[in-house]
PDB file of C-alpha atoms in Angstrom:
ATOM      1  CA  UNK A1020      -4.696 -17.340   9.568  1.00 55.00           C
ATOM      2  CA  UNK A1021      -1.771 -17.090   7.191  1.00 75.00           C
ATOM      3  CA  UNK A1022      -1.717 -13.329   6.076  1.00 91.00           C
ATOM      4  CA  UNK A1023      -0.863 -12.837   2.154  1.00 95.00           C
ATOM      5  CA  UNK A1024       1.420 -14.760   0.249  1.00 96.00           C
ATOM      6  CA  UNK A1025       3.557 -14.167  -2.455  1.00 97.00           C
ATOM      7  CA  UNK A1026       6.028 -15.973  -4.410  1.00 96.00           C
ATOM      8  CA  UNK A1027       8.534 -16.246  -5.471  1.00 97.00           C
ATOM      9  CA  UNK A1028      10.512 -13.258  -3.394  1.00 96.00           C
ATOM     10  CA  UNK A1029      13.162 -12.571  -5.851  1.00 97.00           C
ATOM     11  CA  UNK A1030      12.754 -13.299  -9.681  1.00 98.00           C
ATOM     12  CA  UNK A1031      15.455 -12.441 -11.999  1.00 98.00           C
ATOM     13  CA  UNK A1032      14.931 -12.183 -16.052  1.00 98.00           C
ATOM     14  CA  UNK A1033      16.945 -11.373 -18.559  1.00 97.00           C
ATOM     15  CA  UNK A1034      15.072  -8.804 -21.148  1.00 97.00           C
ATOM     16  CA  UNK A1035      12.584 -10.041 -23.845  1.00 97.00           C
ATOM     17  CA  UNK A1036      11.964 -13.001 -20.806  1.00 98.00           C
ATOM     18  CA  UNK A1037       7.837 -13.506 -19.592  1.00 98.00           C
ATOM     19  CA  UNK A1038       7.584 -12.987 -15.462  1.00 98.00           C
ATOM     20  CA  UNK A1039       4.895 -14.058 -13.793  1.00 98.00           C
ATOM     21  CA  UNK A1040       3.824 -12.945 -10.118  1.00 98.00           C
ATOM     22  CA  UNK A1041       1.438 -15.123  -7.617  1.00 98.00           C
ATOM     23  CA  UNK A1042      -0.497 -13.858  -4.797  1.00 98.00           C
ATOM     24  CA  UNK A1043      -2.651 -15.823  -2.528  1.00 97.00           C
ATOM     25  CA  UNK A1044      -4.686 -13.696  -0.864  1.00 95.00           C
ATOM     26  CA  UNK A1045      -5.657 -13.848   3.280  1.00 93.00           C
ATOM     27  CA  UNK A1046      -8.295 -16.800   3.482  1.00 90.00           C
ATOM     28  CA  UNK A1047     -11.635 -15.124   3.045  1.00 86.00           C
ATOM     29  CA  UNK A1048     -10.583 -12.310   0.758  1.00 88.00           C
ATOM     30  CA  UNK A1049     -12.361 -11.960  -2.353  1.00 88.00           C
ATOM     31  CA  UNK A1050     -10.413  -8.820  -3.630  1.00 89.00           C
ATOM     32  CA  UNK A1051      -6.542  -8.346  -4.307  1.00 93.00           C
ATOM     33  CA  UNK A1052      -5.044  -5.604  -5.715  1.00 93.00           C
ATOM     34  CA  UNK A1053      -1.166  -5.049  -6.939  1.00 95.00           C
ATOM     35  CA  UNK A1054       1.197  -2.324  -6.847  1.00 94.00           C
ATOM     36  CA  UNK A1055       4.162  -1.455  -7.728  1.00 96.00           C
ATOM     37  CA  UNK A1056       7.281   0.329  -5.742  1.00 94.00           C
ATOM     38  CA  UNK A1057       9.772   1.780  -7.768  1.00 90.00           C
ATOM     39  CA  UNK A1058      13.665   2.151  -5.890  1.00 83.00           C
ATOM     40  CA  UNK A1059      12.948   5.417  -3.521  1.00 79.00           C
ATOM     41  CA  UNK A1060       9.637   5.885  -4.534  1.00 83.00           C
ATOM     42  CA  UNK A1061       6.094   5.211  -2.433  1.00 84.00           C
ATOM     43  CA  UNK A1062       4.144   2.240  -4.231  1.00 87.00           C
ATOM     44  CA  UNK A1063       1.677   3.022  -7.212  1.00 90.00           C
ATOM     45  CA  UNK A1064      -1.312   1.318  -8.199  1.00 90.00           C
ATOM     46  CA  UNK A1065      -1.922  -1.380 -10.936  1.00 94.00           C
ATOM     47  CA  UNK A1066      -4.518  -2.814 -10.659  1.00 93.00           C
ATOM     48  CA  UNK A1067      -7.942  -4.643  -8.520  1.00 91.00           C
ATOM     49  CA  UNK A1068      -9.332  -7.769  -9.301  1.00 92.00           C
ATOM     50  CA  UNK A1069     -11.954  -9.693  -7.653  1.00 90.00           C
ATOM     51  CA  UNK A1070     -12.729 -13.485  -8.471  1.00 89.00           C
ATOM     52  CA  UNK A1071     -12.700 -13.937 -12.222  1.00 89.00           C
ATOM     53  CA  UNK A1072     -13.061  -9.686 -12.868  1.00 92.00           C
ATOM     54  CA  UNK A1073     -10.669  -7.044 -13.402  1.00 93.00           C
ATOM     55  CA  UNK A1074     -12.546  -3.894 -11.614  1.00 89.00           C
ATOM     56  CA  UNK A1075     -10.078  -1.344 -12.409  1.00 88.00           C
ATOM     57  CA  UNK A1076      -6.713  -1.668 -14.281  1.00 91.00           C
ATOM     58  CA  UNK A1077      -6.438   2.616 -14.752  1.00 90.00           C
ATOM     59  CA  UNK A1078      -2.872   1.609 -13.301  1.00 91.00           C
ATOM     60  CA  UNK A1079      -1.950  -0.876 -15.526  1.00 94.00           C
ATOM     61  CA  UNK A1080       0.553  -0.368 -18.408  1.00 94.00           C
ATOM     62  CA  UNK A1081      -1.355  -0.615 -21.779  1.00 90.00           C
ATOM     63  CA  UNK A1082       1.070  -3.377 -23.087  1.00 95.00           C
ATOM     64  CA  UNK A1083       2.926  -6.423 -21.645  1.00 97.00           C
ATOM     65  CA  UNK A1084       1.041  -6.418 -18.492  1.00 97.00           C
ATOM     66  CA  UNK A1085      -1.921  -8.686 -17.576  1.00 97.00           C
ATOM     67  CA  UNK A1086      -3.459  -9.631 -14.634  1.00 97.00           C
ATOM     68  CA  UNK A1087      -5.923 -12.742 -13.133  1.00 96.00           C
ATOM     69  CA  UNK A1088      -7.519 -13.791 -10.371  1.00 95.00           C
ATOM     70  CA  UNK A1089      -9.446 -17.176 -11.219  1.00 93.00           C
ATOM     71  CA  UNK A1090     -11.964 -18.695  -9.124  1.00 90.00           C
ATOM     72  CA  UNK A1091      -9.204 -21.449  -7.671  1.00 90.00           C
ATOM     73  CA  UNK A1092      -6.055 -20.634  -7.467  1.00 93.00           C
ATOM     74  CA  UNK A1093      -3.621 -17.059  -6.678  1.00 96.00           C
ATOM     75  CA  UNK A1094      -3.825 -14.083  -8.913  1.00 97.00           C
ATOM     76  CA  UNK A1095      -1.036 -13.682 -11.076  1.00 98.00           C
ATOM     77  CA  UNK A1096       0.630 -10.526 -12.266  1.00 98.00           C
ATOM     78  CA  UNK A1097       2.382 -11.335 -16.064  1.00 98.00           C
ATOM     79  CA  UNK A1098       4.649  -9.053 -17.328  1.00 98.00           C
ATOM     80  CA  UNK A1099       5.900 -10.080 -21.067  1.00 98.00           C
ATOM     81  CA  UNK A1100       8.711  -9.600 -22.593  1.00 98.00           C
ATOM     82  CA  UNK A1101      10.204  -7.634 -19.408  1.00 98.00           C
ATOM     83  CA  UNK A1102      12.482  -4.504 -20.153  1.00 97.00           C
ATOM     84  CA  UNK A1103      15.001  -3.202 -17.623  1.00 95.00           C
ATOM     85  CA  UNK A1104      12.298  -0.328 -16.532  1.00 94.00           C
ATOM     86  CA  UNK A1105      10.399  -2.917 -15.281  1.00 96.00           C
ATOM     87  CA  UNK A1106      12.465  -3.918 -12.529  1.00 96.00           C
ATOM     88  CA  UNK A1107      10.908  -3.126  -9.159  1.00 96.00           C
ATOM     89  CA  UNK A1108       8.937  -4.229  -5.958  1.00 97.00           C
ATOM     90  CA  UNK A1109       5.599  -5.823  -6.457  1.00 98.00           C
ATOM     91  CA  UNK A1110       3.125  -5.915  -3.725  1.00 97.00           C
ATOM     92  CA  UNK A1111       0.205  -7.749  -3.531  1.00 96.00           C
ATOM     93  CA  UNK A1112      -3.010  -6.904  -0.755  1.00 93.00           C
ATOM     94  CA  UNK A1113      -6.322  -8.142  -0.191  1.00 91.00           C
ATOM     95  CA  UNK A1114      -9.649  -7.173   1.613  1.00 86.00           C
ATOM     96  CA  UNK A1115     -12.259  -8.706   2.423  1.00 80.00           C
ATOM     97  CA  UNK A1116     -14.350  -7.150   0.400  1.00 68.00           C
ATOM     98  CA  UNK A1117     -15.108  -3.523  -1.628  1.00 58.00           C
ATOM     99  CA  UNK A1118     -15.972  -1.055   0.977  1.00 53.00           C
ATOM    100  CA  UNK A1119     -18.990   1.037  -0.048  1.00 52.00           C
ATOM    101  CA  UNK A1120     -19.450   4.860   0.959  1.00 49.00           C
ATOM    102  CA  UNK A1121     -20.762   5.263   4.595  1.00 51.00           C
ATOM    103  CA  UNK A1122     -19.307   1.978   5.089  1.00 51.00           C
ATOM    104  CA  UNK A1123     -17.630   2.627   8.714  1.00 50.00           C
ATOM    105  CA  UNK A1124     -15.459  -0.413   8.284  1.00 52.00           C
ATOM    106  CA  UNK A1125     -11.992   0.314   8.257  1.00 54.00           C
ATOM    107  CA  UNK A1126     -10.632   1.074   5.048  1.00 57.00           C
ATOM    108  CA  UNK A1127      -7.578  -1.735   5.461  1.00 75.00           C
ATOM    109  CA  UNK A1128      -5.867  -3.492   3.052  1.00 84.00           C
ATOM    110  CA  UNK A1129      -3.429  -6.470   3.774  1.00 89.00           C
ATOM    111  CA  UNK A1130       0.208  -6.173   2.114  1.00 93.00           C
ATOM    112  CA  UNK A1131       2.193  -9.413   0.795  1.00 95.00           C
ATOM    113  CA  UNK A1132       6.193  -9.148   1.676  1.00 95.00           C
ATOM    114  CA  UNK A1133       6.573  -8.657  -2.292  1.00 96.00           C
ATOM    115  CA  UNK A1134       8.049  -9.842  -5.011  1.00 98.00           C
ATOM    116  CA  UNK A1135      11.624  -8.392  -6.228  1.00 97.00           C
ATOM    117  CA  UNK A1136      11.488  -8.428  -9.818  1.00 97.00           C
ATOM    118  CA  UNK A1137      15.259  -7.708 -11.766  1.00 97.00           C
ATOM    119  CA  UNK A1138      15.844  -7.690 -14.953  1.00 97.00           C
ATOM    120  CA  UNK A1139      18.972  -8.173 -16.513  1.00 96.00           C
TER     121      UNK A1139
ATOM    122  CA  UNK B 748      -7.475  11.863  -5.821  1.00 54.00           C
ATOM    123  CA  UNK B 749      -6.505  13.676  -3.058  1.00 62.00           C
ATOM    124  CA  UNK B 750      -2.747  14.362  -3.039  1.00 80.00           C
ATOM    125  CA  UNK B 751      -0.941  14.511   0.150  1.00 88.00           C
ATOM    126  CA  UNK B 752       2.093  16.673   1.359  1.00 91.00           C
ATOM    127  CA  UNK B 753       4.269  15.301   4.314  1.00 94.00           C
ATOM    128  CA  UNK B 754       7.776  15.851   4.985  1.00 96.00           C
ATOM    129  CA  UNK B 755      10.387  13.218   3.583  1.00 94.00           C
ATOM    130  CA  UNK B 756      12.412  12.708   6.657  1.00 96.00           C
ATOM    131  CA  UNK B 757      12.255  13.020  10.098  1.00 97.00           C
ATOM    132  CA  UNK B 758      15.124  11.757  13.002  1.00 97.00           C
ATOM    133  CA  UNK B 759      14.230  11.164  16.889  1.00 97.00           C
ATOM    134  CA  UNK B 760      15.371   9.318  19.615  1.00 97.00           C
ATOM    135  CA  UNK B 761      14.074   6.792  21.961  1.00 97.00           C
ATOM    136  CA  UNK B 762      11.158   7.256  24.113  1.00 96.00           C
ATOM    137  CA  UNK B 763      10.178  10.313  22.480  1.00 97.00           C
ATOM    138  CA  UNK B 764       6.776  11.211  21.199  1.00 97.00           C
ATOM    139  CA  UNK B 765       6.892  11.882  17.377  1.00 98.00           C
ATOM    140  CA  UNK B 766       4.265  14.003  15.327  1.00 98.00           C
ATOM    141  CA  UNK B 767       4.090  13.353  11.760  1.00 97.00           C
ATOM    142  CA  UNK B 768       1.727  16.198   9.610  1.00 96.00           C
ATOM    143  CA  UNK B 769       0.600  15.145   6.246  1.00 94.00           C
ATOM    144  CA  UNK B 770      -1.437  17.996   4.269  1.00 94.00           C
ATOM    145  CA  UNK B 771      -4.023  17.128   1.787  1.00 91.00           C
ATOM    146  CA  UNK B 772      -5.966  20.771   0.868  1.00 91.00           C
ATOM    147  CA  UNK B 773      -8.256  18.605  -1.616  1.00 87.00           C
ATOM    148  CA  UNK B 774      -9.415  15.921   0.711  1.00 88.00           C
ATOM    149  CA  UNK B 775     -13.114  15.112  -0.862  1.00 85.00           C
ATOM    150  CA  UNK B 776     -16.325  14.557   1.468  1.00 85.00           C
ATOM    151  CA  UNK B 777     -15.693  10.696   1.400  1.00 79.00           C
ATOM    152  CA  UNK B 778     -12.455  10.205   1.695  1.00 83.00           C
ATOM    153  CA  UNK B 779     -10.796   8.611   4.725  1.00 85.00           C
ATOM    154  CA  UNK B 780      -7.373   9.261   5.966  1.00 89.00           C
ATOM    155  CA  UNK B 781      -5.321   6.027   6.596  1.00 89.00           C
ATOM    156  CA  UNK B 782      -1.970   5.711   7.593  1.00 93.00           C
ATOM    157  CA  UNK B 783       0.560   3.213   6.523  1.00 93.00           C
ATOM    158  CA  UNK B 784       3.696   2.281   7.983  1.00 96.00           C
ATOM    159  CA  UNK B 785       7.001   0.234   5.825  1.00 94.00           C
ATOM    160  CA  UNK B 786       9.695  -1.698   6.857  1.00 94.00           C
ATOM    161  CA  UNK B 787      12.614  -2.189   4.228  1.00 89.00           C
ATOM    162  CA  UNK B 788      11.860  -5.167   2.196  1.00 86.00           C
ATOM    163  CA  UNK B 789       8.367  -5.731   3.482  1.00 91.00           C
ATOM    164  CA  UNK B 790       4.761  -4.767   2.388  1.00 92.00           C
ATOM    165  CA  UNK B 791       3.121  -1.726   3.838  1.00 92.00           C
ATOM    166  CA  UNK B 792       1.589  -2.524   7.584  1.00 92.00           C
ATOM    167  CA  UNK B 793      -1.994  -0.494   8.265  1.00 89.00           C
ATOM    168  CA  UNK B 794      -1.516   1.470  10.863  1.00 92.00           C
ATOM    169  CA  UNK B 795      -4.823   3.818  11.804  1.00 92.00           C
ATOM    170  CA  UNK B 796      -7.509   5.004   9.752  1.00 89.00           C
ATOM    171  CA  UNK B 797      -9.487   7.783  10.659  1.00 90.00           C
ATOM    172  CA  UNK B 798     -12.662  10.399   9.158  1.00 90.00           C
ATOM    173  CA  UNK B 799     -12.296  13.304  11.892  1.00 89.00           C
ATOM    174  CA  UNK B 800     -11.200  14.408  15.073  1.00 89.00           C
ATOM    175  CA  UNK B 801      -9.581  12.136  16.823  1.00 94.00           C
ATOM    176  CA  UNK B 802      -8.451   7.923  16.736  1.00 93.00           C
ATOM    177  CA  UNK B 803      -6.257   6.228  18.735  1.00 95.00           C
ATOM    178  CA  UNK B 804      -5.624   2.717  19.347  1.00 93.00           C
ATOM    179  CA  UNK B 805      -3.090   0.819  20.894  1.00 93.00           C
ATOM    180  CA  UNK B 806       0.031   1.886  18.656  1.00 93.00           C
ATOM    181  CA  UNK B 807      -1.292   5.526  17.518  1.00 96.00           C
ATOM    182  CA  UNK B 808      -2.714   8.162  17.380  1.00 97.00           C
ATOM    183  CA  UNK B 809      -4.262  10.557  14.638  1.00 97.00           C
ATOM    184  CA  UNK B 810      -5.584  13.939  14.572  1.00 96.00           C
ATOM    185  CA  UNK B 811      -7.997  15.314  12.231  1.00 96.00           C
ATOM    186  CA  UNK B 812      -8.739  19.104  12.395  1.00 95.00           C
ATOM    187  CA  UNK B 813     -12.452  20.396  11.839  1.00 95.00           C
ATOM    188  CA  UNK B 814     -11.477  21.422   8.440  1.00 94.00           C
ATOM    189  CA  UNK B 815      -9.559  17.914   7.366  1.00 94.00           C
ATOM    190  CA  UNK B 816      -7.117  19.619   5.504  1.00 94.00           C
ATOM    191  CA  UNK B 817      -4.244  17.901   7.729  1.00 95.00           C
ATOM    192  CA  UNK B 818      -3.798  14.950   9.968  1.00 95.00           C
ATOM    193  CA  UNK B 819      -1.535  14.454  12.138  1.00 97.00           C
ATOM    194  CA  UNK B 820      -0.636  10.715  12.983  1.00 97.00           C
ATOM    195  CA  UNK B 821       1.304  10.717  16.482  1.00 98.00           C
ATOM    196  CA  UNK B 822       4.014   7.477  17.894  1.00 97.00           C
ATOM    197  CA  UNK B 823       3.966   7.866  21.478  1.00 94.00           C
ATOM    198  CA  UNK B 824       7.725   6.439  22.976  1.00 93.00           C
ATOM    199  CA  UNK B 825       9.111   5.609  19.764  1.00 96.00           C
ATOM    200  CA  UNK B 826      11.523   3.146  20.279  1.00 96.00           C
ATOM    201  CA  UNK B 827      14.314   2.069  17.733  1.00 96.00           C
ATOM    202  CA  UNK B 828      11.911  -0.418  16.080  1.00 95.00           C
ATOM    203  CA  UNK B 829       9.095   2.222  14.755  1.00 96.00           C
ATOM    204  CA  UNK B 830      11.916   3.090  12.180  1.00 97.00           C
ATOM    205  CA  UNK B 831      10.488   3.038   8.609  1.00 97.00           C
ATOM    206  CA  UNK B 832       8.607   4.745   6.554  1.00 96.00           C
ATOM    207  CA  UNK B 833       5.232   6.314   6.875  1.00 97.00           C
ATOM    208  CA  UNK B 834       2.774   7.029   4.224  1.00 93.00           C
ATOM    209  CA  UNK B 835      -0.725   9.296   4.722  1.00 91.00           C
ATOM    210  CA  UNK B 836      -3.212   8.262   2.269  1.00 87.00           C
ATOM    211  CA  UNK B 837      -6.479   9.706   1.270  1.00 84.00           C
ATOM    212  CA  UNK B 838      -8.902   8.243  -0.244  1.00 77.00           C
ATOM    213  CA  UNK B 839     -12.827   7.247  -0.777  1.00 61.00           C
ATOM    214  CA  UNK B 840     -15.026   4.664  -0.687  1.00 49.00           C
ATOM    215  CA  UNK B 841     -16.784   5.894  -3.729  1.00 43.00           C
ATOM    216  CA  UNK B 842     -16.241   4.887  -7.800  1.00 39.00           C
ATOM    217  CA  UNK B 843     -14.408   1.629  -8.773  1.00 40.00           C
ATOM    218  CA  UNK B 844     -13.172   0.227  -5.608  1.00 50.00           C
ATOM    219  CA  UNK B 845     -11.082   0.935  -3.001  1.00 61.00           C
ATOM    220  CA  UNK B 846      -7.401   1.072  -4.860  1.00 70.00           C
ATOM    221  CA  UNK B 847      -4.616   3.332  -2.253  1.00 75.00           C
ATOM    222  CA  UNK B 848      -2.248   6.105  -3.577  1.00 75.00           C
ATOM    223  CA  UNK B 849       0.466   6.285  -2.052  1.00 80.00           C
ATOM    224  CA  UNK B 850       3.200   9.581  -1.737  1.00 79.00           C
ATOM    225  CA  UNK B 851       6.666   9.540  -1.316  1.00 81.00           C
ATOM    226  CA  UNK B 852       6.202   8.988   2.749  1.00 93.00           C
ATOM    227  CA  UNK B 853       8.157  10.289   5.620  1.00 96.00           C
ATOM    228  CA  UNK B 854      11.441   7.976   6.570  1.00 96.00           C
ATOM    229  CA  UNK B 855      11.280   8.088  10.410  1.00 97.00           C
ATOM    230  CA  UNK B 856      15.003   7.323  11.835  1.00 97.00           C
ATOM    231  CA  UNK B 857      15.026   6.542  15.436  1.00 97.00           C
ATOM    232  CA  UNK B 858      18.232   6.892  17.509  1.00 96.00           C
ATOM    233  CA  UNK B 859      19.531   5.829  20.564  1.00 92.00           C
TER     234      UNK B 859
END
């Protein structure tokens, strides 16, 4: 069972440029959320999507930044018209699915290896 | 959300046993503790997850006081390889999902 994918690694853009992130989540999954990891800092939430619904984007920047997760196909992080602040990690995870309280299920979420975003 | 307190660095050597405390004074009724571990250039790895007392599987362990103000997530005979960075997280099951906050972690450095 491949764990979860992202590509491409390392995406450079010059500013004003659109950058778009895929994740394919762990086979099963239904939810994927993204964060973001600043240099020297711990990662920060964006947002969680499940299959055609965005659940909770209180992470999200108000402008530039959209997210997807269609019924086929990755969800995709776009970032428009990129500025140099927006260079950092991105991280993609998935669960299987939302974990309701009293659930005794561990809490786990499954990190991609990330996508390096610079901009020039 | 719960913030959490742990120290930014810590430095040990092979074979030792290594205790990392992370405070978090407002931990709610339903919130878990989970810990995470990083490598450079990778995605966080889950580590162990844990309500109260005590959990322990086959790469840790974690303490939970009565009061679950603190945990404690213990690496018995660290070897150069548990090097990275370790985050506490707290957080519920409650509300809009199941999204993870993350601190500023504790960079474990493990020496010969």
């Amino acid at each position: 069972n491949a764990g979860v994918m992202q590509n491409p690694r390392h995406l450079v853009r010059r500013r004003g440029q659109e950058a778009r992130l895929r994740c394919s989540p762990m086979k099963g999954h239904s939810h994927v959320y993204w964060y973001r990891q600043l240099p020297e800092e711990g990662l920060k939430f964006m947002v969680y999507l499940q299959k055609e619904n965005i659940i909770d984007e209180s992470g999200m920047p108000k402008e530039r930044f959209s997210a997807e997760f269609p019924k086929e196909g990755p969800s995709i992080l776009r970032i428009q018209q990129v500025v140099r602040g927006d260079s950092a990690a991105y991280f993609c995870a998935s669960s299987p699915r939302k974990f309701l309280a009293g659930d005794s299920s561990y809490n786990e979420q499954f990190f991609g290896p990330g996508t390096r975003l610079t901009v020039l | 959300l719960a913030k959490t307190t742990q120290p930014i660095s810590m430095d040990s050597y092979e074979g030792q046993e290594v205790n990392i405390t992370c405070s978090h004074n407002n931990i709610a009724t339903n919130d878990y503790i989970t810990w995470y571990q990083q490598f450079p250039s990778q995605g966080p790895r889950f580590i162990i997850q844990g309500y109260k007392t005590k959990v322990t599987n086959e790469v840790a362990s974690l303490f939970i006081p009565a009061d679950r103000k603190s945990s404690t997530l213990s690496l018995p005979r660290v070897s150069l390889s548990d090097t990275a960075v370790y985050y506490c997280l707290v957080g519920g099951l409650t509300g809009g999902g199941n999204k993870l906050t993350f601190g500023t972690g504790t960079q474990l450095k493990v020496e010969l």
